[in-house]
Amino acid sequence: MLDSRDPLGSLKEHIARGIAEAASRLGLKVDPTEIPVQKTPSREVGHLGSPIGFKLAGRLKMSPEEVSKNVVDRLNLSSIPIAASASPARGFVNFRFDEPTLIRAIIDAASSPEFGRGDVRGGVVMVEHTSANPAHPLHVGSGRNAVIGDSYARMLRHAGRRVETHYLVNDSGNQTILMSYGFSKVTGEKPKGKIDHWFGAVYAATNIAIELRRAEGEERERLEQALDRLRAEHGEVVDKVFRAIREDPDPEGGVRNLLAAYQAGETWAKEIVRAAVESVMEGFVDTLDRLDIKHDAYDWESDLIWNGWTAEMLERLKDSGYVGFEGGAAYVDLARAIREREDVARVFGLTAERVRELDAEGRLEEVVPPKFYLTRSDGTWLYTATDVAYSLYKIEGVGVEVCHNVIGAEQRLEQLQVRASVALAGEDPDRIQHFSYEMVNLVGVAMSGRLGIYVTLDELMDEAKRKVVELLRDRPGLSQEEAEEIAEKVAVGAIRFALLSVDPSKPVVFSWDRVLNLEANSGPFTQYAYTRASGILRKAGGSPREYQAAALGTDGEYDLVMHLAEFPETLRSAISLRRPDVVAQYANELAARFNKFYETHPVLPAEEPTRSARLALVSAVRNTLGLAMDLIGVPRLEKM
RNA sequence: GGGCCCGUAGCUCAGCAAGGAUAGAGCGGCGGCCUUCUAAGCCGCAGGUCGGGGGUUCGAGUCCCCCCGGGCCCGCCA
């Protein structure tokens, strides 16, 4: 029978098995999973087809056409549910089903919240995402990370995985400590505006003040311009920080000192840094909450240090024999580890043989940077070290089966170093996965937290909302509060869709036009289709109890139904390829097909049995579109 | 220099994982459609050497090799 959560998928499996059986009757053993089954280019030739003739022609020493004919002759059609006919067409074999039965199976499946859902199975899957540095507000780059990670977690959950989302609060590194040092000069100030933006200004002002001590010429000019911009936006706190740092005889020493004291857990340092970072994180949580992004846990880098995870990690790496010291700084002898340990070589995509080859050519240390540091000479921990400790915490502390680290592509090498270290510490490096995504750039200028140049998620939200409120002004029958609520949700839909809908492996150039797009190929486009479906169902008083699938069958209806059927497979692809954007594309395509249907197929005014059948289809579209929107976090709306 | 990634319409992107039936959307441009379920919509027109060249194959945007162009990384930063 057909799987009620994925009828099309099970139909394809049945076809592949049927063809494999037919092939075995021709004396050829074929694995059903190797047999492609796809949609036909047009309904005239059948519903599903397979280019099996081309595939087996060589092995059977027949022409593709002959193979197709022979497969059809030896096919046990009754083993394929609801199949009405199979016909050879050049090298293809095309299958036709009893169409009303097919349509009903799909509509019924697509009307359930269980559509595309997987059985609950396996251990905890962690998705670590966002993890933005507290030194500047969440910007569009952090937004891409957050939206990718959050959406991916939603998809894993629908697929039946137990998911935990974590945020690593990076409070023990140079940038955050620098911000905290600047903050220590203005603790008497009352922060103005959104708290994380205020701290972002403190950070940038501190950094500029320090850099200006050395900068000359053009660089000096750039810094001064950045300072002016900062001053214009954030007012006197910028000057206060700037003056305090300028008068400080040794701000860099002060930062180093604060970093060491904080990592050592000294009370005075904790009071400063924790106060700063906790404030910033409150701001971050507000922003993420607006985008409907929540983390199950916030893991503080400093806790990993204070609770001994980093120290234990270092002991284990020392025990492995690949840690060296240089002026007090600990490093991992990666080149030697790669030479001697196959598991470490594999992390870098190298076989033992390839390592020997490279070594013979003297190129190993050119292909792989030969070592990396875990601590500074003063004994303080570097980011890579806390990240290795964090990985061990994920595996042994939380007990995850696997963790997907949503981290920018520019950190590829660091992630490989972390995974190599995990292997040296005796854990399976494949349990730590780098979910890589490319950066978001601004036209002309590069975003720079150091200089306070970025487009923040908050301003993006505000601007998107403003645009929607404007549009809503001439909508009749909407109260002020309704309009506000709708605008907020449309803004969220627009931003999430825009940040998600491009393949994560491709760099994107940020454009306001693209994010504020409310037309086709956008979150609001899917929301609009959803409200149209909702409107019809609302006026009809709900979905019909009974309907005749045979009343459906126009091309528009068929296209819509077949696209509904692809939801489960789309979800599986999105997960296995780490491409949450494909679900966004899917939702957009479903919305587009529904809009076409909507324009050409009146539902409420239609005669029975067409009316009920179309209502059932609308209900299935609403459900499936809603599920897809849930997965990418585009809010459902009943009216807009 | 080495490694990884990207190159499809004027612009922004799908299609490449598992090669398959005529290369698709959107934006922008031009022209149409609101007394009928929300026009944030729909329809039509114009727009393509799929970066270039080889190769594998019955078949290549998709796989392999070389080249060109762009991005990122190669820090006791994160």
XYZ file of C-alpha atoms (C1' of nucleotides) in Angstrom:
718
model
C 0.000 0.000 0.000
C 0.940 3.632 -0.222
C 2.583 5.402 2.690
C 0.059 7.883 4.006
C 2.879 10.311 4.895
C 4.547 10.037 1.492
C 2.388 8.422 -1.191
C 4.485 9.546 -4.143
C 7.710 8.340 -2.557
C 6.297 4.894 -1.907
C 4.870 4.776 -5.421
C 8.337 5.465 -6.829
C 9.782 2.705 -4.668
C 7.184 0.247 -5.903
C 7.979 1.143 -9.491
C 11.718 0.740 -8.940
C 11.164 -2.675 -7.347
C 8.816 -3.702 -10.158
C 11.389 -2.745 -12.764
C 14.157 -4.535 -10.847
C 12.032 -7.709 -10.859
C 11.400 -7.366 -14.567
C 15.124 -6.906 -15.101
C 15.879 -10.027 -13.095
C 13.522 -11.941 -15.396
C 15.755 -10.692 -18.197
C 18.676 -12.182 -16.330
C 20.057 -8.972 -14.857
C 20.413 -8.195 -11.175
C 19.696 -4.513 -10.489
C 19.452 -2.706 -7.168
C 16.060 -0.914 -7.075
C 17.671 2.138 -5.449
C 19.748 2.606 -8.609
C 16.667 2.859 -10.795
C 15.645 6.459 -11.350
C 11.932 7.206 -11.280
C 10.840 10.706 -12.158
C 7.959 12.859 -13.198
C 7.130 12.719 -16.883
C 7.507 15.936 -18.855
C 3.816 15.858 -19.620
C 0.753 14.099 -18.336
C -0.104 12.767 -21.806
C 2.695 10.196 -21.718
C 1.980 9.008 -18.172
C 2.371 10.109 -14.559
C 5.785 8.723 -13.656
C 8.545 7.358 -15.847
C 11.977 5.767 -15.755
C 14.791 6.019 -18.336
C 15.555 2.384 -17.591
C 16.071 1.470 -21.250
C 19.053 3.803 -21.531
C 20.468 2.591 -18.239
C 20.428 -1.119 -19.054
C 20.957 -1.059 -22.812
C 24.674 -1.672 -22.515
C 24.456 -4.405 -19.917
C 21.675 -6.224 -21.793
C 23.236 -5.671 -25.227
C 19.962 -4.330 -26.596
C 18.839 -0.974 -27.852
C 17.221 1.296 -25.240
C 13.924 0.864 -27.057
C 14.142 -2.931 -26.901
C 14.986 -2.854 -23.211
C 11.948 -0.712 -22.504
C 9.699 -3.095 -24.400
C 11.169 -6.135 -22.693
C 10.847 -4.573 -19.258
C 7.217 -3.718 -19.922
C 6.542 -7.271 -21.157
C 7.995 -8.822 -18.024
C 6.551 -6.321 -15.589
C 4.138 -7.551 -12.954
C 1.894 -4.497 -13.044
C -0.266 -5.731 -10.187
C 2.722 -5.431 -7.814
C 2.552 -1.675 -8.239
C -0.391 -0.156 -6.358
C -2.991 1.691 -8.433
C -0.917 1.319 -11.605
C -3.142 1.153 -14.653
C -0.585 0.802 -17.425
C 3.079 0.781 -18.337
C 4.246 1.744 -21.801
C 7.617 1.892 -23.516
C 8.599 5.233 -25.033
C 12.048 5.205 -26.615
C 14.330 4.361 -23.718
C 11.755 5.282 -21.124
C 9.065 3.250 -19.455
C 6.125 5.401 -18.499
C 3.540 4.517 -15.909
C -0.028 5.653 -15.727
C -2.112 5.326 -12.604
C -5.762 5.447 -11.879
C -5.786 9.207 -11.691
C -8.625 9.836 -9.232
C -7.109 7.306 -6.837
C -3.689 8.929 -7.197
C -5.086 12.393 -6.647
C -7.083 11.293 -3.618
C -4.077 9.573 -2.052
C -2.013 12.727 -2.436
C -4.684 15.147 -1.266
C -5.496 13.053 1.777
C -1.828 12.733 2.723
C -1.203 16.422 2.102
C -4.108 17.388 4.349
C -2.517 15.897 7.443
C -0.095 17.591 9.842
C 1.810 14.286 9.640
C 2.581 14.831 5.935
C 6.283 14.228 5.366
C 6.918 13.455 9.023
C 9.444 10.772 9.912
C 9.301 8.223 12.700
C 10.971 9.349 15.893
C 14.381 7.720 15.933
C 18.022 8.103 16.878
C 19.832 10.094 19.505
C 20.009 13.822 20.080
C 21.039 15.907 17.103
C 22.458 19.254 18.094
C 22.396 22.301 15.908
C 24.774 24.972 17.129
C 23.911 28.186 15.392
C 24.070 31.969 15.544
C 26.807 32.017 18.241
C 27.548 35.582 17.214
C 30.325 37.453 18.915
C 28.833 39.812 21.547
C 31.050 42.674 20.408
C 28.519 43.940 17.894
C 24.775 43.651 17.262
C 23.337 40.809 15.196
C 23.710 41.836 11.576
C 22.577 40.339 8.293
C 25.486 37.892 8.322
C 24.541 36.589 11.773
C 20.991 36.587 10.468
C 21.837 34.216 7.656
C 23.474 31.914 10.169
C 20.521 32.089 12.582
C 17.900 31.519 9.919
C 19.782 28.617 8.346
C 20.372 26.963 11.722
C 16.886 27.499 13.078
C 15.237 26.285 9.878
C 17.473 23.250 9.700
C 16.583 22.358 13.279
C 12.881 22.640 12.437
C 13.361 20.328 9.467
C 15.203 17.729 11.525
C 12.380 17.789 14.064
C 9.724 17.231 11.414
C 11.811 14.339 10.128
C 11.572 12.717 13.545
C 14.905 13.641 15.089
C 15.350 14.776 18.678
C 16.918 18.178 18.266
C 18.618 20.604 20.605
C 19.688 24.052 19.480
C 22.621 25.662 21.269
C 24.314 29.038 21.159
C 27.963 29.366 22.145
C 28.423 32.649 23.960
C 31.887 33.749 23.054
C 32.750 35.793 26.119
C 36.382 34.835 26.620
C 38.048 36.043 23.442
C 39.854 39.210 22.463
C 36.943 41.071 20.916
C 34.495 40.582 23.754
C 37.112 41.364 26.361
C 38.082 44.469 24.429
C 34.456 45.577 24.480
C 34.300 44.862 28.210
C 37.478 46.831 28.788
C 35.983 49.818 27.023
C 32.809 49.352 29.025
C 34.824 49.401 32.264
C 35.701 53.015 31.452
C 32.059 54.105 31.249
C 30.262 51.950 33.811
C 28.622 55.086 35.146
C 26.899 55.737 31.816
C 23.282 54.871 31.353
C 23.006 52.933 28.092
C 20.827 54.595 25.461
C 18.906 52.799 22.738
C 18.926 49.050 22.286
C 21.442 47.597 24.690
C 23.410 45.426 22.251
C 23.733 48.352 19.837
C 25.042 50.519 22.642
C 27.673 47.914 23.503
C 28.506 47.567 19.828
C 29.326 51.284 19.809
C 31.435 50.896 22.947
C 33.366 48.107 21.278
C 33.940 49.983 18.034
C 34.972 53.170 19.863
C 37.412 51.227 22.017
C 38.865 49.446 19.037
C 39.194 52.590 16.947
C 40.884 54.418 19.822
C 43.447 51.642 20.127
C 44.048 51.318 16.399
C 44.401 55.077 15.960
C 47.484 55.037 18.144
C 49.369 53.293 15.393
C 47.482 54.075 12.219
C 48.818 56.431 9.600
C 47.690 57.952 6.332
C 44.662 56.408 4.665
C 44.051 53.939 7.437
C 43.961 56.808 9.909
C 41.397 58.586 7.755
C 39.176 55.521 7.570
C 39.244 55.149 11.316
C 38.381 58.782 11.853
C 35.480 58.568 9.457
C 34.214 55.473 11.240
C 34.499 57.303 14.540
C 32.473 60.239 13.190
C 29.724 57.943 12.008
C 29.673 56.232 15.367
C 29.534 59.556 17.188
C 26.659 60.739 15.024
C 24.658 57.626 15.788
C 25.433 56.935 19.420
C 26.308 60.320 20.884
C 28.555 61.153 23.771
C 29.314 57.664 25.031
C 31.526 57.257 21.972
C 33.596 60.270 22.964
C 33.784 59.209 26.576
C 35.107 55.787 25.662
C 37.425 57.255 23.077
C 38.928 59.798 25.476
C 39.325 57.260 28.258
C 41.201 54.880 25.985
C 43.336 57.655 24.547
C 44.376 58.684 28.044
C 44.997 55.097 29.070
C 48.779 54.548 29.111
C 48.472 50.907 28.023
C 45.027 49.860 26.872
C 46.303 46.737 25.128
C 47.987 45.615 28.331
C 44.751 46.359 30.139
C 42.809 44.148 27.736
C 45.338 41.322 28.055
C 45.182 41.611 31.804
C 41.380 41.564 31.828
C 41.309 38.542 29.538
C 43.687 36.588 31.748
C 41.836 37.557 34.906
C 38.466 36.676 33.396
C 39.604 33.273 32.171
C 41.102 32.693 35.647
C 37.699 33.467 37.111
C 38.756 36.455 39.188
C 35.760 38.202 40.701
C 36.584 41.741 39.616
C 36.929 40.636 35.996
C 33.755 38.563 36.086
C 31.828 41.556 37.372
C 32.822 43.631 34.368
C 32.665 41.050 31.592
C 29.577 39.198 32.703
C 27.690 42.455 33.186
C 28.558 43.507 29.658
C 27.943 40.204 27.927
C 24.746 39.410 29.803
C 23.355 42.762 28.727
C 24.304 42.167 25.129
C 22.779 38.696 25.191
C 19.485 40.129 26.416
C 19.463 42.290 23.331
C 20.322 39.328 21.120
C 17.537 37.222 22.602
C 15.030 40.004 21.891
C 16.113 40.247 18.276
C 16.099 36.496 17.745
C 12.739 36.216 19.483
C 11.288 38.660 16.993
C 12.407 36.324 14.220
C 10.872 33.392 16.107
C 14.272 31.900 16.838
C 14.824 30.323 20.245
C 17.770 28.345 21.499
C 17.389 25.436 23.902
C 20.624 26.394 25.629
C 23.207 29.146 25.799
C 26.626 27.674 26.505
C 29.185 30.121 27.837
C 32.754 29.731 26.690
C 33.911 30.893 30.126
C 31.958 28.080 31.806
C 33.850 25.560 29.719
C 37.043 27.083 31.090
C 35.949 27.442 34.707
C 34.379 23.979 34.856
C 37.556 22.323 33.685
C 36.550 21.198 30.198
C 39.431 23.053 28.561
C 42.018 21.794 31.073
C 40.838 18.216 30.663
C 40.839 18.600 26.900
C 44.472 19.716 26.991
C 45.459 16.774 29.192
C 43.854 14.351 26.770
C 45.565 15.934 23.779
C 48.878 15.812 25.639
C 48.280 12.138 26.389
C 47.774 11.579 22.674
C 51.360 12.697 22.204
C 50.787 15.437 19.669
C 50.957 18.545 21.847
C 54.078 20.655 21.908
C 55.068 23.839 23.740
C 56.745 26.936 22.507
C 57.504 29.687 24.980
C 54.669 28.470 27.174
C 52.122 28.302 24.374
C 50.597 24.888 23.678
C 50.146 23.768 20.107
C 49.048 20.651 18.258
C 51.620 19.068 15.965
C 49.118 18.525 13.192
C 51.546 17.489 10.477
C 52.865 14.630 12.588
C 49.356 13.618 13.636
C 48.322 13.456 9.988
C 51.365 11.358 9.129
C 50.822 8.915 11.940
C 47.072 8.777 12.414
C 44.722 7.783 9.651
C 41.680 9.120 11.488
C 43.251 12.569 11.648
C 44.304 12.418 7.999
C 40.756 11.463 7.055
C 39.409 14.628 8.712
C 41.442 16.544 6.137
C 40.195 14.343 3.346
C 43.513 12.556 2.976
C 44.190 8.846 2.729
C 47.346 7.394 4.264
C 48.659 6.836 0.758
C 48.004 10.419 -0.269
C 49.792 11.621 2.868
C 52.853 9.579 1.909
C 52.744 10.971 -1.613
C 52.515 14.555 -0.401
C 55.277 13.940 2.089
C 57.526 12.475 -0.586
C 56.953 15.594 -2.677
C 57.631 17.668 0.428
C 54.235 19.298 0.044
C 52.331 18.063 3.103
C 53.041 21.172 5.141
C 52.027 23.275 2.181
C 48.653 21.580 1.824
C 47.926 21.492 5.534
C 49.181 24.180 7.940
C 51.455 22.063 10.128
C 50.404 23.245 13.563
C 47.888 25.301 15.438
C 47.882 26.853 18.880
C 45.628 26.078 21.817
C 46.963 28.607 24.329
C 48.876 31.863 24.323
C 52.254 32.153 26.027
C 50.547 33.588 29.103
C 48.470 30.423 29.353
C 45.156 31.937 28.284
C 42.944 29.848 26.027
C 42.513 30.506 22.332
C 39.235 30.081 20.541
C 40.236 26.805 18.878
C 40.933 25.325 22.308
C 37.594 26.273 23.811
C 35.938 25.037 20.643
C 37.596 21.630 21.001
C 36.520 21.523 24.642
C 33.041 22.539 23.555
C 32.970 19.688 21.050
C 33.882 17.210 23.763
C 31.204 18.763 25.947
C 28.663 18.247 23.177
C 29.616 14.591 22.754
C 30.254 13.616 26.357
C 28.417 16.262 28.368
C 25.225 16.580 26.362
C 25.562 13.173 24.738
C 24.733 14.163 21.194
C 24.802 11.675 18.367
C 25.947 14.429 16.056
C 26.249 18.203 16.160
C 25.887 20.448 13.142
C 27.965 23.586 13.671
C 26.465 26.348 11.576
C 29.612 28.389 11.061
C 30.871 30.574 8.241
C 32.882 29.014 5.428
C 35.847 31.225 6.327
C 36.280 29.107 9.456
C 36.733 25.915 7.490
C 40.318 25.385 8.572
C 39.526 26.042 12.223
C 36.684 23.520 12.065
C 39.025 20.920 10.590
C 41.526 21.610 13.363
C 38.766 21.166 15.929
C 37.644 17.880 14.406
C 41.228 16.628 14.210
C 41.583 17.434 17.912
C 38.366 15.587 18.683
C 39.883 12.529 17.042
C 43.082 12.933 19.073
C 40.985 13.147 22.230
C 39.562 9.751 21.368
C 36.148 10.666 20.001
C 34.687 10.193 16.534
C 35.306 13.435 14.610
C 32.307 12.772 12.377
C 30.054 13.563 15.306
C 31.097 17.173 14.853
C 29.965 18.474 11.475
C 30.725 21.841 9.941
C 27.543 23.187 8.375
C 29.254 25.793 6.258
C 27.647 28.858 4.749
C 29.099 31.776 2.836
C 29.129 35.357 3.990
C 26.777 38.232 3.364
C 28.538 41.242 1.871
C 27.425 44.814 1.492
C 27.766 46.460 -1.887
C 30.953 48.482 -1.992
C 31.930 48.162 1.657
C 32.736 45.103 3.681
C 30.830 44.752 6.915
C 33.101 45.427 9.829
C 32.306 44.969 13.465
C 35.663 46.491 14.262
C 34.601 49.771 12.719
C 30.938 49.506 13.545
C 29.905 49.081 9.901
C 27.039 46.638 9.488
C 23.349 46.371 8.665
C 21.711 45.092 11.819
C 18.815 42.678 11.946
C 16.944 45.167 14.097
C 17.053 47.938 11.512
C 16.189 45.420 8.833
C 13.104 44.360 10.799
C 12.056 47.943 11.438
C 12.476 48.946 7.830
C 10.594 45.910 6.529
C 7.792 46.536 8.978
C 7.569 50.189 7.995
C 7.199 49.214 4.376
C 4.412 46.757 5.136
C 2.516 49.173 7.371
C 2.649 51.625 4.471
C 1.183 49.028 2.146
C -1.501 48.118 4.651
C -2.696 51.704 5.025
C -5.136 51.426 2.167
C -6.446 48.006 3.197
C -10.025 48.375 4.324
C -11.321 46.755 7.483
C -8.046 46.424 9.373
C -7.665 47.892 12.828
C -4.422 49.570 13.832
C -3.436 46.629 16.050
C -4.259 44.080 13.355
C -2.162 45.991 10.862
C 0.765 46.157 13.291
C 0.586 42.459 13.992
C 0.362 41.566 10.316
C 3.222 43.905 9.431
C 5.466 42.325 12.037
C 4.775 38.831 10.707
C 5.181 39.845 7.088
C 8.491 41.489 7.961
C 9.658 38.287 9.636
C 8.556 36.269 6.613
C 10.340 38.601 4.208
C 13.606 38.582 6.126
C 13.721 34.893 6.922
C 12.925 33.951 3.348
C 15.440 36.369 1.870
C 18.243 35.186 4.136
C 17.416 31.515 3.661
C 16.493 31.149 0.024
C 19.978 31.121 -1.474
C 22.172 28.012 -1.449
C 24.308 28.375 1.714
C 27.475 27.642 -0.270
C 27.021 30.809 -2.299
C 28.099 34.206 -1.060
C 25.344 36.802 -1.213
C 25.485 40.525 -1.650
C 23.060 42.182 0.685
C 20.444 44.295 -0.998
C 17.575 46.096 0.645
C 15.455 45.521 -2.448
C 15.869 41.817 -2.202
C 15.045 41.601 1.482
C 12.150 44.039 1.267
C 10.684 42.231 -1.741
C 7.038 41.465 -1.014
C 6.304 40.096 -4.464
C 6.960 36.745 -6.093
C 9.955 34.792 -4.812
C 9.558 35.997 -1.271
C 8.226 35.028 2.115
C 5.239 37.368 1.809
C 4.377 35.735 -1.539
C 3.946 32.403 0.255
C 2.063 34.114 3.062
C -0.244 35.734 0.547
C -1.078 32.401 -1.089
C -1.685 30.969 2.361
C -4.167 33.728 3.243
C -5.976 33.182 -0.052
C -6.395 29.492 0.723
C -7.443 30.337 4.262
C -9.955 32.867 3.002
C -11.662 30.340 0.768
C -11.862 27.756 3.519
C -13.088 30.304 6.012
C -15.942 31.310 3.723
C -16.767 27.702 2.938
C -16.968 26.869 6.633
C -14.049 24.448 6.534
C -12.904 21.566 4.365
C -15.475 19.158 2.945
C -16.284 15.865 4.660
C -16.619 14.112 1.321
C -15.370 14.832 -2.145
C -14.941 13.071 -5.465
C -11.376 13.076 -6.666
C -12.625 12.357 -10.172
C -13.993 15.906 -10.262
C -10.390 17.156 -10.393
C -8.204 16.812 -13.423
C -7.485 20.069 -15.216
C -3.806 20.717 -15.882
C -3.758 23.388 -13.200
C -5.213 21.021 -10.624
C -2.885 18.217 -11.656
C 0.230 20.416 -11.458
C -0.776 21.557 -8.019
C -1.462 18.042 -6.757
C 1.810 16.683 -8.114
C 3.741 19.468 -6.462
C 2.042 18.770 -3.148
C 3.202 15.186 -3.478
C 6.845 16.235 -3.584
C 6.913 17.799 -0.131
C 8.258 14.736 1.736
C 11.044 14.162 -0.765
C 11.929 17.851 -0.708
C 12.280 17.727 3.056
C 14.526 14.665 2.895
C 16.761 16.342 0.325
C 16.951 19.542 2.325
C 18.172 17.588 5.323
C 20.637 15.258 3.644
C 22.108 17.970 1.429
C 22.096 20.562 4.216
C 20.142 22.819 1.917
C 17.269 24.372 3.901
C 16.860 26.767 0.990
C 15.241 24.011 -1.081
C 12.245 24.082 1.257
C 11.982 27.836 0.702
C 12.065 27.240 -3.060
C 9.440 24.552 -2.616
C 7.103 26.829 -0.670
C 7.505 29.544 -3.268
C 6.758 27.151 -6.124
C 3.708 25.765 -4.334
C 2.445 29.294 -3.751
C 2.991 30.141 -7.421
C 1.069 27.089 -8.617
C -1.714 27.799 -6.165
C -1.960 31.399 -7.388
C -2.320 30.154 -10.963
C -4.990 27.707 -9.846
C -6.700 30.473 -7.900
C -6.955 32.742 -10.923
C -8.413 30.096 -13.206
C -10.391 27.778 -10.934
C -13.260 29.331 -9.030
C -13.931 27.287 -5.914
C -16.852 28.721 -3.969
C -19.008 29.526 -7.005
C -18.339 26.112 -8.600
C -21.037 23.441 -8.941
C -20.862 20.180 -7.059
C -19.026 17.858 -7.199
C -16.301 20.236 -8.413
C -16.774 22.603 -5.493
C -16.091 20.047 -2.769
C -13.208 18.487 -4.664
C -11.532 21.860 -5.152
C -12.158 22.732 -1.528
C -10.386 19.539 -0.520
C -7.476 20.515 -2.753
C -7.354 24.024 -1.276
C -7.336 22.523 2.180
C -4.422 20.241 1.257
C -2.513 23.184 -0.201
C -3.136 25.278 2.886
C -1.873 22.474 5.126
C 1.212 21.659 3.082
C 2.134 25.261 2.400
C 1.693 25.891 6.118
C 4.020 23.000 6.976
C 6.656 24.252 4.568
C 6.334 27.771 5.972
C 6.668 26.407 9.507
C 9.903 24.691 8.495
C 11.449 27.891 7.202
C 9.879 30.011 9.928
C 7.729 32.176 7.700
C 4.713 32.951 9.900
C 1.305 31.727 8.823
C -1.225 34.501 8.375
C -4.985 34.251 8.000
C -5.318 37.768 6.614
C -2.946 40.262 5.097
C 52.530 29.971 -3.727
C 48.988 26.150 -1.631
C 43.929 24.648 -0.189
C 38.515 25.158 -0.360
C 34.205 27.395 -2.710
C 31.565 30.016 -6.648
C 30.755 31.288 -12.283
C 23.370 29.705 -15.801
C 18.955 35.830 -19.106
C 20.764 43.178 -18.046
C 20.368 42.046 -12.317
C 19.212 38.257 -8.183
C 18.785 33.125 -8.218
C 16.645 27.574 -9.162
C 18.189 23.228 -11.907
C 24.165 19.859 -10.676
C 23.909 15.102 -4.809
C 21.465 9.907 -7.900
C 23.490 12.607 -16.325
C 17.569 11.693 -19.313
C 12.376 13.732 -22.479
C 11.666 21.390 -25.079
C 17.307 25.122 -19.796
C 13.209 27.579 -15.434
C 11.595 31.612 -11.780
C 11.744 36.542 -9.863
C 13.351 41.694 -10.419
C 13.898 45.375 -14.181
C 11.582 46.632 -19.505
C 7.160 46.552 -22.799
C 1.745 45.220 -23.344
C -2.827 43.368 -21.112
C -6.481 41.655 -16.703
C -10.073 44.015 -10.606
C -19.205 44.759 -10.728
C -16.929 37.181 -9.641
C -13.034 33.238 -3.445
C -7.748 39.440 -1.088
C -4.379 42.615 -7.869
C 1.311 41.436 -2.052
C -2.035 38.334 -7.721
C -2.520 36.525 -12.978
C -1.601 36.428 -18.527
C 1.487 37.754 -22.800
C 6.156 39.757 -25.277
C 11.426 40.653 -25.281
C 15.865 38.584 -23.045
C 20.566 32.318 -22.877
C 27.854 30.521 -26.786
C 24.677 27.357 -19.014
C 32.769 31.381 -17.933
C 36.228 28.973 -22.130
C 38.377 24.466 -24.201
C 38.972 19.268 -24.289
C 37.099 14.352 -22.682
C 33.547 10.261 -20.991
C 28.479 8.818 -22.771
C 23.158 6.675 -26.834
C 22.619 11.517 -24.177
C 26.399 16.735 -20.405
C 24.091 22.930 -17.386
C 24.832 18.203 -14.399
C 30.545 13.674 -14.389
C 36.330 14.033 -15.410
C 40.767 17.062 -16.962
C 42.999 21.807 -18.276
C 42.452 27.068 -18.481
C 40.141 31.980 -17.261
C 37.490 35.166 -13.732
C 35.736 36.148 -8.575
C 35.435 35.015 -3.129
C 37.418 32.880 1.331
C 41.364 30.651 4.292
C 46.669 29.635 5.243
C 47.369 34.538 12.987
C 49.940 32.926 20.241
C 42.296 36.731 15.991
C 37.421 34.749 16.161
